[in-house]
């Protein structure tokens, strides 16, 4: 039984060698199959390696009992043989790397005549656990042959075990002293700086392609979530930048409302009404605004309650009937309603133009900051949210359902992120290490988004 088990392990090793050769030859054939295959084989390889060392740990008591039966002279002799075998393996591995001149050895260990080749040869000779396959072969030997005990079977198992233990101890002692301290090819602050710039770049690119304001802002919020929160934020500076930009944006709105083009297309009543709303909501202090709003709300509800109670107009149907009857019986009331409705329509149209003007100005500010290589642009996003809240206040758009972002826009956003990283590599301000991290993050985000799309599609089909 044990003989068959260890033969299976050797068969797995041989199969792995053949599989690696085939996988290298068919590297780009059926990418999905290759990725799945690599994942499965990686899991199986880890399981088998762990299982070998588990068997090694289980066999140690048996090896110890054999040592006690051999006596200390026999144990020392076997240990000496194991050391000689390990030294011989070390010399062969060292010489193979030091003298090897094949292209793939040179690609992995550097120039054969370079000063670093002996260092890499020493590391290669020491690294790794040696003897696992040998131990498998030793355990595959039968206990008895031709009716007699297999000669030196226990000694071979002991030697293979010693070689494994020596290789483990030597690599644990030598490698920490030989290898330099691990250092990242980049600082985390640099990675966060580049990532935040990438997100801002993509936001600018994708916003110019979307006409629907609600969809544009929803996608902007989603892309903002990619930014890192590890950057040290100067809250005082961020607050100062936010206050200054908000003041500048208010000035842009004020200038837009009083420009000749707006005054030609909108009546003074509409412009003045919008200006009063703007002054009340954004220009006045927050405390005064809240106080005035509360007073206005209480006064409004008292008036509404008194009117509805006195006219017995409680339900919506009663109010609609009363309104229709008054429209038919009172021409002046009908005219005032039509005038007010026209004013509301003009107010909403003006609000839409103000929204576009705000977006254009803030996009320009963000573009200029990216040209100046700034990545701390969150205050621009905060000002944008403040102004969006004001425009929604004008439209009374508080409880509108969330905008649905089309799937194609996410795909386009990820493509812009790829383009940004590639442009950075070509320009030289993004190194390969940072690019690798960003590519991995983009791939994972894209894969997650595609899975969500597929899940949504399946839910719709099942429904």
PDB file of N, CA and C in Angstrom, residues 56-138:
ATOM      1  N   UNK A  56       6.751  13.648   6.091  1.00  0.00           N
ATOM      2  CA  UNK A  56       8.083  13.733   6.689  1.00  0.00           C
ATOM      3  C   UNK A  56       7.984  13.869   8.203  1.00  0.00           C
ATOM      4  N   UNK A  57       7.062  14.730   8.671  1.00  0.00           N
ATOM      5  CA  UNK A  57       6.907  14.872  10.108  1.00  0.00           C
ATOM      6  C   UNK A  57       6.420  13.599  10.771  1.00  0.00           C
ATOM      7  N   UNK A  58       5.520  12.882  10.075  1.00  0.00           N
ATOM      8  CA  UNK A  58       5.018  11.622  10.640  1.00  0.00           C
ATOM      9  C   UNK A  58       6.119  10.561  10.696  1.00  0.00           C
ATOM     10  N   UNK A  59       7.040  10.610   9.715  1.00  0.00           N
ATOM     11  CA  UNK A  59       8.088   9.581   9.653  1.00  0.00           C
ATOM     12  C   UNK A  59       9.230   9.837  10.624  1.00  0.00           C
ATOM     13  N   UNK A  60       9.324  11.052  11.181  1.00  0.00           N
ATOM     14  CA  UNK A  60      10.451  11.362  12.065  1.00  0.00           C
ATOM     15  C   UNK A  60      10.519  10.439  13.293  1.00  0.00           C
ATOM     16  N   UNK A  61       9.399  10.110  13.953  1.00  0.00           N
ATOM     17  CA  UNK A  61       9.522   9.159  15.076  1.00  0.00           C
ATOM     18  C   UNK A  61      10.097   7.807  14.645  1.00  0.00           C
ATOM     19  N   UNK A  62       9.694   7.342  13.451  1.00  0.00           N
ATOM     20  CA  UNK A  62      10.238   6.065  12.976  1.00  0.00           C
ATOM     21  C   UNK A  62      11.725   6.175  12.707  1.00  0.00           C
ATOM     22  N   UNK A  63      12.150   7.306  12.125  1.00  0.00           N
ATOM     23  CA  UNK A  63      13.584   7.511  11.884  1.00  0.00           C
ATOM     24  C   UNK A  63      14.338   7.562  13.211  1.00  0.00           C
ATOM     25  N   UNK A  64      13.750   8.210  14.203  1.00  0.00           N
ATOM     26  CA  UNK A  64      14.409   8.295  15.514  1.00  0.00           C
ATOM     27  C   UNK A  64      14.554   6.909  16.134  1.00  0.00           C
ATOM     28  N   UNK A  65      13.525   6.070  15.991  1.00  0.00           N
ATOM     29  CA  UNK A  65      13.627   4.705  16.534  1.00  0.00           C
ATOM     30  C   UNK A  65      14.715   3.911  15.816  1.00  0.00           C
ATOM     31  N   UNK A  66      14.826   4.110  14.502  1.00  0.00           N
ATOM     32  CA  UNK A  66      15.884   3.410  13.758  1.00  0.00           C
ATOM     33  C   UNK A  66      17.264   3.855  14.217  1.00  0.00           C
ATOM     34  N   UNK A  67      17.379   5.172  14.551  1.00  0.00           N
ATOM     35  CA  UNK A  67      18.666   5.666  15.043  1.00  0.00           C
ATOM     36  C   UNK A  67      19.059   5.002  16.348  1.00  0.00           C
ATOM     37  N   UNK A  68      18.072   4.860  17.217  1.00  0.00           N
ATOM     38  CA  UNK A  68      18.384   4.240  18.515  1.00  0.00           C
ATOM     39  C   UNK A  68      18.809   2.787  18.331  1.00  0.00           C
ATOM     40  N   UNK A  69      18.268   2.124  17.306  1.00  0.00           N
ATOM     41  CA  UNK A  69      18.654   0.735  17.046  1.00  0.00           C
ATOM     42  C   UNK A  69      20.039   0.657  16.415  1.00  0.00           C
ATOM     43  N   UNK A  70      20.411   1.702  15.642  1.00  0.00           N
ATOM     44  CA  UNK A  70      21.729   1.690  14.983  1.00  0.00           C
ATOM     45  C   UNK A  70      22.854   2.005  15.957  1.00  0.00           C
ATOM     46  N   UNK A  71      22.552   2.732  17.018  1.00  0.00           N
ATOM     47  CA  UNK A  71      23.619   3.163  17.913  1.00  0.00           C
ATOM     48  C   UNK A  71      24.190   4.493  17.457  1.00  0.00           C
ATOM     49  N   UNK A  72      24.922   5.132  18.332  1.00  0.00           N
ATOM     50  CA  UNK A  72      25.397   6.474  18.008  1.00  0.00           C
ATOM     51  C   UNK A  72      26.427   6.450  16.888  1.00  0.00           C
ATOM     52  N   UNK A  73      27.235   5.387  16.790  1.00  0.00           N
ATOM     53  CA  UNK A  73      28.203   5.325  15.694  1.00  0.00           C
ATOM     54  C   UNK A  73      27.495   5.287  14.333  1.00  0.00           C
ATOM     55  N   UNK A  74      26.479   4.454  14.227  1.00  0.00           N
ATOM     56  CA  UNK A  74      25.751   4.375  12.963  1.00  0.00           C
ATOM     57  C   UNK A  74      25.030   5.683  12.641  1.00  0.00           C
ATOM     58  N   UNK A  75      24.464   6.323  13.683  1.00  0.00           N
ATOM     59  CA  UNK A  75      23.760   7.584  13.455  1.00  0.00           C
ATOM     60  C   UNK A  75      24.721   8.659  12.967  1.00  0.00           C
ATOM     61  N   UNK A  76      25.903   8.744  13.594  1.00  0.00           N
ATOM     62  CA  UNK A  76      26.893   9.745  13.168  1.00  0.00           C
ATOM     63  C   UNK A  76      27.359   9.467  11.754  1.00  0.00           C
ATOM     64  N   UNK A  77      27.530   8.196  11.421  1.00  0.00           N
ATOM     65  CA  UNK A  77      27.956   7.846  10.066  1.00  0.00           C
ATOM     66  C   UNK A  77      26.912   8.282   9.034  1.00  0.00           C
ATOM     67  N   UNK A  78      25.640   8.000   9.334  1.00  0.00           N
ATOM     68  CA  UNK A  78      24.580   8.419   8.400  1.00  0.00           C
ATOM     69  C   UNK A  78      24.504   9.938   8.296  1.00  0.00           C
ATOM     70  N   UNK A  79      24.697  10.627   9.417  1.00  0.00           N
ATOM     71  CA  UNK A  79      24.684  12.092   9.379  1.00  0.00           C
ATOM     72  C   UNK A  79      25.842  12.623   8.535  1.00  0.00           C
ATOM     73  N   UNK A  80      27.012  11.986   8.665  1.00  0.00           N
ATOM     74  CA  UNK A  80      28.151  12.406   7.857  1.00  0.00           C
ATOM     75  C   UNK A  80      27.896  12.188   6.372  1.00  0.00           C
ATOM     76  N   UNK A  81      27.289  11.043   6.032  1.00  0.00           N
ATOM     77  CA  UNK A  81      26.956  10.783   4.629  1.00  0.00           C
ATOM     78  C   UNK A  81      25.961  11.827   4.111  1.00  0.00           C
ATOM     79  N   UNK A  82      24.987  12.177   4.930  1.00  0.00           N
ATOM     80  CA  UNK A  82      23.986  13.187   4.535  1.00  0.00           C
ATOM     81  C   UNK A  82      24.645  14.537   4.289  1.00  0.00           C
ATOM     82  N   UNK A  83      25.613  14.900   5.163  1.00  0.00           N
ATOM     83  CA  UNK A  83      26.313  16.182   4.978  1.00  0.00           C
ATOM     84  C   UNK A  83      27.107  16.150   3.676  1.00  0.00           C
ATOM     85  N   UNK A  84      27.780  15.055   3.396  1.00  0.00           N
ATOM     86  CA  UNK A  84      28.552  14.939   2.153  1.00  0.00           C
ATOM     87  C   UNK A  84      27.632  15.047   0.937  1.00  0.00           C
ATOM     88  N   UNK A  85      26.484  14.400   0.999  1.00  0.00           N
ATOM     89  CA  UNK A  85      25.527  14.488  -0.119  1.00  0.00           C
ATOM     90  C   UNK A  85      25.050  15.923  -0.307  1.00  0.00           C
ATOM     91  N   UNK A  86      24.759  16.604   0.815  1.00  0.00           N
ATOM     92  CA  UNK A  86      24.300  17.990   0.709  1.00  0.00           C
ATOM     93  C   UNK A  86      25.395  18.880   0.121  1.00  0.00           C
ATOM     94  N   UNK A  87      26.642  18.696   0.575  1.00  0.00           N
ATOM     95  CA  UNK A  87      27.754  19.495   0.038  1.00  0.00           C
ATOM     96  C   UNK A  87      27.935  19.224  -1.440  1.00  0.00           C
ATOM     97  N   UNK A  88      27.814  17.958  -1.840  1.00  0.00           N
ATOM     98  CA  UNK A  88      27.947  17.625  -3.261  1.00  0.00           C
ATOM     99  C   UNK A  88      26.851  18.292  -4.091  1.00  0.00           C
ATOM    100  N   UNK A  89      25.631  18.266  -3.583  1.00  0.00           N
ATOM    101  CA  UNK A  89      24.544  18.948  -4.287  1.00  0.00           C
ATOM    102  C   UNK A  89      24.793  20.445  -4.362  1.00  0.00           C
ATOM    103  N   UNK A  90      25.308  21.008  -3.278  1.00  0.00           N
ATOM    104  CA  UNK A  90      25.586  22.448  -3.254  1.00  0.00           C
ATOM    105  C   UNK A  90      26.616  22.807  -4.313  1.00  0.00           C
ATOM    106  N   UNK A  91      27.675  21.998  -4.411  1.00  0.00           N
ATOM    107  CA  UNK A  91      28.738  22.278  -5.391  1.00  0.00           C
ATOM    108  C   UNK A  91      28.203  22.155  -6.818  1.00  0.00           C
ATOM    109  N   UNK A  92      27.392  21.125  -7.062  1.00  0.00           N
ATOM    110  CA  UNK A  92      26.843  20.930  -8.414  1.00  0.00           C
ATOM    111  C   UNK A  92      25.927  22.090  -8.789  1.00  0.00           C
ATOM    112  N   UNK A  93      25.059  22.495  -7.891  1.00  0.00           N
ATOM    113  CA  UNK A  93      24.143  23.591  -8.179  1.00  0.00           C
ATOM    114  C   UNK A  93      24.900  24.907  -8.357  1.00  0.00           C
ATOM    115  N   UNK A  94      25.915  25.123  -7.521  1.00  0.00           N
ATOM    116  CA  UNK A  94      26.698  26.355  -7.620  1.00  0.00           C
ATOM    117  C   UNK A  94      27.454  26.410  -8.951  1.00  0.00           C
ATOM    118  N   UNK A  95      28.093  25.305  -9.294  1.00  0.00           N
ATOM    119  CA  UNK A  95      28.860  25.282 -10.547  1.00  0.00           C
ATOM    120  C   UNK A  95      27.937  25.385 -11.757  1.00  0.00           C
ATOM    121  N   UNK A  96      26.771  24.789 -11.673  1.00  0.00           N
ATOM    122  CA  UNK A  96      25.834  24.827 -12.819  1.00  0.00           C
ATOM    123  C   UNK A  96      25.405  26.256 -13.132  1.00  0.00           C
ATOM    124  N   UNK A  97      25.129  27.032 -12.085  1.00  0.00           N
ATOM    125  CA  UNK A  97      24.735  28.423 -12.303  1.00  0.00           C
ATOM    126  C   UNK A  97      25.941  29.278 -12.672  1.00  0.00           C
ATOM    127  N   UNK A  98      27.076  29.064 -12.018  1.00  0.00           N
ATOM    128  CA  UNK A  98      28.252  29.894 -12.252  1.00  0.00           C
ATOM    129  C   UNK A  98      28.792  29.719 -13.664  1.00  0.00           C
ATOM    130  N   UNK A  99      28.780  28.489 -14.173  1.00  0.00           N
ATOM    131  CA  UNK A  99      29.351  28.209 -15.492  1.00  0.00           C
ATOM    132  C   UNK A  99      28.309  28.150 -16.598  1.00  0.00           C
ATOM    133  N   UNK A 100      27.043  28.163 -16.238  1.00  0.00           N
ATOM    134  CA  UNK A 100      26.009  28.056 -17.258  1.00  0.00           C
ATOM    135  C   UNK A 100      25.979  29.285 -18.165  1.00  0.00           C
ATOM    136  N   UNK A 101      25.905  29.034 -19.462  1.00  0.00           N
ATOM    137  CA  UNK A 101      25.897  30.145 -20.413  1.00  0.00           C
ATOM    138  C   UNK A 101      24.717  30.075 -21.379  1.00  0.00           C
ATOM    139  N   UNK A 102      23.721  29.245 -21.064  1.00  0.00           N
ATOM    140  CA  UNK A 102      22.556  29.175 -21.939  1.00  0.00           C
ATOM    141  C   UNK A 102      21.751  30.467 -21.818  1.00  0.00           C
ATOM    142  N   UNK A 103      20.983  30.818 -22.848  1.00  0.00           N
ATOM    143  CA  UNK A 103      20.248  32.101 -22.813  1.00  0.00           C
ATOM    144  C   UNK A 103      19.286  32.220 -21.642  1.00  0.00           C
ATOM    145  N   UNK A 104      18.564  31.151 -21.333  1.00  0.00           N
ATOM    146  CA  UNK A 104      17.574  31.275 -20.260  1.00  0.00           C
ATOM    147  C   UNK A 104      18.231  31.361 -18.897  1.00  0.00           C
ATOM    148  N   UNK A 105      19.418  30.739 -18.707  1.00  0.00           N
ATOM    149  CA  UNK A 105      20.156  30.900 -17.451  1.00  0.00           C
ATOM    150  C   UNK A 105      20.672  32.326 -17.322  1.00  0.00           C
ATOM    151  N   UNK A 106      21.183  32.875 -18.432  1.00  0.00           N
ATOM    152  CA  UNK A 106      21.655  34.261 -18.409  1.00  0.00           C
ATOM    153  C   UNK A 106      20.510  35.231 -18.155  1.00  0.00           C
ATOM    154  N   UNK A 107      19.315  34.934 -18.697  1.00  0.00           N
ATOM    155  CA  UNK A 107      18.167  35.819 -18.477  1.00  0.00           C
ATOM    156  C   UNK A 107      17.721  35.816 -17.025  1.00  0.00           C
ATOM    157  N   UNK A 108      17.912  34.690 -16.336  1.00  0.00           N
ATOM    158  CA  UNK A 108      17.463  34.575 -14.957  1.00  0.00           C
ATOM    159  C   UNK A 108      18.529  35.032 -13.960  1.00  0.00           C
ATOM    160  N   UNK A 109      19.804  34.682 -14.223  1.00  0.00           N
ATOM    161  CA  UNK A 109      20.883  34.967 -13.273  1.00  0.00           C
ATOM    162  C   UNK A 109      21.805  36.094 -13.707  1.00  0.00           C
ATOM    163  N   UNK A 110      21.555  36.699 -14.847  1.00  0.00           N
ATOM    164  CA  UNK A 110      22.378  37.821 -15.274  1.00  0.00           C
ATOM    165  C   UNK A 110      23.549  37.393 -16.152  1.00  0.00           C
ATOM    166  N   UNK A 111      24.391  38.350 -16.442  1.00  0.00           N
ATOM    167  CA  UNK A 111      25.549  38.138 -17.316  1.00  0.00           C
ATOM    168  C   UNK A 111      26.490  37.095 -16.710  1.00  0.00           C
ATOM    169  N   UNK A 112      26.905  36.064 -17.506  1.00  0.00           N
ATOM    170  CA  UNK A 112      27.808  35.042 -16.956  1.00  0.00           C
ATOM    171  C   UNK A 112      29.124  35.623 -16.449  1.00  0.00           C
ATOM    172  N   UNK A 113      29.570  36.730 -17.041  1.00  0.00           N
ATOM    173  CA  UNK A 113      30.836  37.339 -16.627  1.00  0.00           C
ATOM    174  C   UNK A 113      30.624  38.488 -15.646  1.00  0.00           C
ATOM    175  N   UNK A 114      29.405  38.692 -15.209  1.00  0.00           N
ATOM    176  CA  UNK A 114      29.125  39.790 -14.289  1.00  0.00           C
ATOM    177  C   UNK A 114      29.580  39.479 -12.876  1.00  0.00           C
ATOM    178  N   UNK A 115      29.712  40.539 -12.086  1.00  0.00           N
ATOM    179  CA  UNK A 115      30.175  40.375 -10.700  1.00  0.00           C
ATOM    180  C   UNK A 115      29.117  39.745  -9.802  1.00  0.00           C
ATOM    181  N   UNK A 116      27.844  39.808 -10.220  1.00  0.00           N
ATOM    182  CA  UNK A 116      26.779  39.276  -9.382  1.00  0.00           C
ATOM    183  C   UNK A 116      26.527  37.792  -9.591  1.00  0.00           C
ATOM    184  N   UNK A 117      27.115  37.208 -10.627  1.00  0.00           N
ATOM    185  CA  UNK A 117      26.835  35.790 -10.899  1.00  0.00           C
ATOM    186  C   UNK A 117      27.241  34.877  -9.734  1.00  0.00           C
ATOM    187  N   UNK A 118      28.416  35.024  -9.085  1.00  0.00           N
ATOM    188  CA  UNK A 118      28.729  34.158  -7.930  1.00  0.00           C
ATOM    189  C   UNK A 118      27.732  34.309  -6.788  1.00  0.00           C
ATOM    190  N   UNK A 119      27.268  35.535  -6.568  1.00  0.00           N
ATOM    191  CA  UNK A 119      26.294  35.758  -5.495  1.00  0.00           C
ATOM    192  C   UNK A 119      24.999  35.014  -5.793  1.00  0.00           C
ATOM    193  N   UNK A 120      24.513  35.125  -7.033  1.00  0.00           N
ATOM    194  CA  UNK A 120      23.284  34.436  -7.402  1.00  0.00           C
ATOM    195  C   UNK A 120      23.475  32.918  -7.389  1.00  0.00           C
ATOM    196  N   UNK A 121      24.669  32.461  -7.779  1.00  0.00           N
ATOM    197  CA  UNK A 121      24.942  31.025  -7.752  1.00  0.00           C
ATOM    198  C   UNK A 121      24.909  30.490  -6.328  1.00  0.00           C
ATOM    199  N   UNK A 122      25.456  31.254  -5.383  1.00  0.00           N
ATOM    200  CA  UNK A 122      25.437  30.838  -3.976  1.00  0.00           C
ATOM    201  C   UNK A 122      24.004  30.790  -3.452  1.00  0.00           C
ATOM    202  N   UNK A 123      23.217  31.802  -3.790  1.00  0.00           N
ATOM    203  CA  UNK A 123      21.823  31.813  -3.345  1.00  0.00           C
ATOM    204  C   UNK A 123      21.061  30.635  -3.913  1.00  0.00           C
ATOM    205  N   UNK A 124      21.290  30.331  -5.189  1.00  0.00           N
ATOM    206  CA  UNK A 124      20.592  29.206  -5.806  1.00  0.00           C
ATOM    207  C   UNK A 124      21.003  27.891  -5.168  1.00  0.00           C
ATOM    208  N   UNK A 125      22.278  27.759  -4.829  1.00  0.00           N
ATOM    209  CA  UNK A 125      22.758  26.509  -4.228  1.00  0.00           C
ATOM    210  C   UNK A 125      22.158  26.289  -2.844  1.00  0.00           C
ATOM    211  N   UNK A 126      21.979  27.368  -2.095  1.00  0.00           N
ATOM    212  CA  UNK A 126      21.475  27.235  -0.723  1.00  0.00           C
ATOM    213  C   UNK A 126      19.950  27.145  -0.696  1.00  0.00           C
ATOM    214  N   UNK A 127      19.313  27.826  -1.622  1.00  0.00           N
ATOM    215  CA  UNK A 127      17.854  27.935  -1.579  1.00  0.00           C
ATOM    216  C   UNK A 127      17.197  26.600  -1.879  1.00  0.00           C
ATOM    217  N   UNK A 128      15.970  26.482  -1.413  1.00  0.00           N
ATOM    218  CA  UNK A 128      15.166  25.304  -1.720  1.00  0.00           C
ATOM    219  C   UNK A 128      15.328  24.193  -0.714  1.00  0.00           C
ATOM    220  N   UNK A 129      14.373  23.294  -0.725  1.00  0.00           N
ATOM    221  CA  UNK A 129      14.393  22.109   0.136  1.00  0.00           C
ATOM    222  C   UNK A 129      14.797  20.926  -0.735  1.00  0.00           C
ATOM    223  N   UNK A 130      15.921  20.319  -0.430  1.00  0.00           N
ATOM    224  CA  UNK A 130      16.464  19.229  -1.247  1.00  0.00           C
ATOM    225  C   UNK A 130      16.146  17.885  -0.604  1.00  0.00           C
ATOM    226  N   UNK A 131      15.732  16.944  -1.444  1.00  0.00           N
ATOM    227  CA  UNK A 131      15.577  15.575  -0.969  1.00  0.00           C
ATOM    228  C   UNK A 131      14.150  15.092  -0.862  1.00  0.00           C
ATOM    229  N   UNK A 132      13.155  15.905  -1.210  1.00  0.00           N
ATOM    230  CA  UNK A 132      11.772  15.450  -1.068  1.00  0.00           C
ATOM    231  C   UNK A 132      11.460  14.322  -2.043  1.00  0.00           C
ATOM    232  N   UNK A 133      11.909  14.469  -3.291  1.00  0.00           N
ATOM    233  CA  UNK A 133      11.697  13.389  -4.259  1.00  0.00           C
ATOM    234  C   UNK A 133      12.493  12.156  -3.847  1.00  0.00           C
ATOM    235  N   UNK A 134      13.707  12.371  -3.326  1.00  0.00           N
ATOM    236  CA  UNK A 134      14.517  11.240  -2.849  1.00  0.00           C
ATOM    237  C   UNK A 134      13.806  10.509  -1.713  1.00  0.00           C
ATOM    238  N   UNK A 135      13.207  11.276  -0.814  1.00  0.00           N
ATOM    239  CA  UNK A 135      12.474  10.649   0.291  1.00  0.00           C
ATOM    240  C   UNK A 135      11.283   9.863  -0.242  1.00  0.00           C
ATOM    241  N   UNK A 136      10.598  10.403  -1.237  1.00  0.00           N
ATOM    242  CA  UNK A 136       9.486   9.670  -1.832  1.00  0.00           C
ATOM    243  C   UNK A 136       9.963   8.361  -2.450  1.00  0.00           C
ATOM    244  N   UNK A 137      11.098   8.420  -3.132  1.00  0.00           N
ATOM    245  CA  UNK A 137      11.644   7.189  -3.726  1.00  0.00           C
ATOM    246  C   UNK A 137      12.058   6.193  -2.639  1.00  0.00           C
ATOM    247  N   UNK A 138      12.638   6.715  -1.561  1.00  0.00           N
ATOM    248  CA  UNK A 138      13.063   5.817  -0.485  1.00  0.00           C
ATOM    249  C   UNK A 138      11.861   5.130   0.163  1.00  0.00           C
TER     250      UNK A 138
END
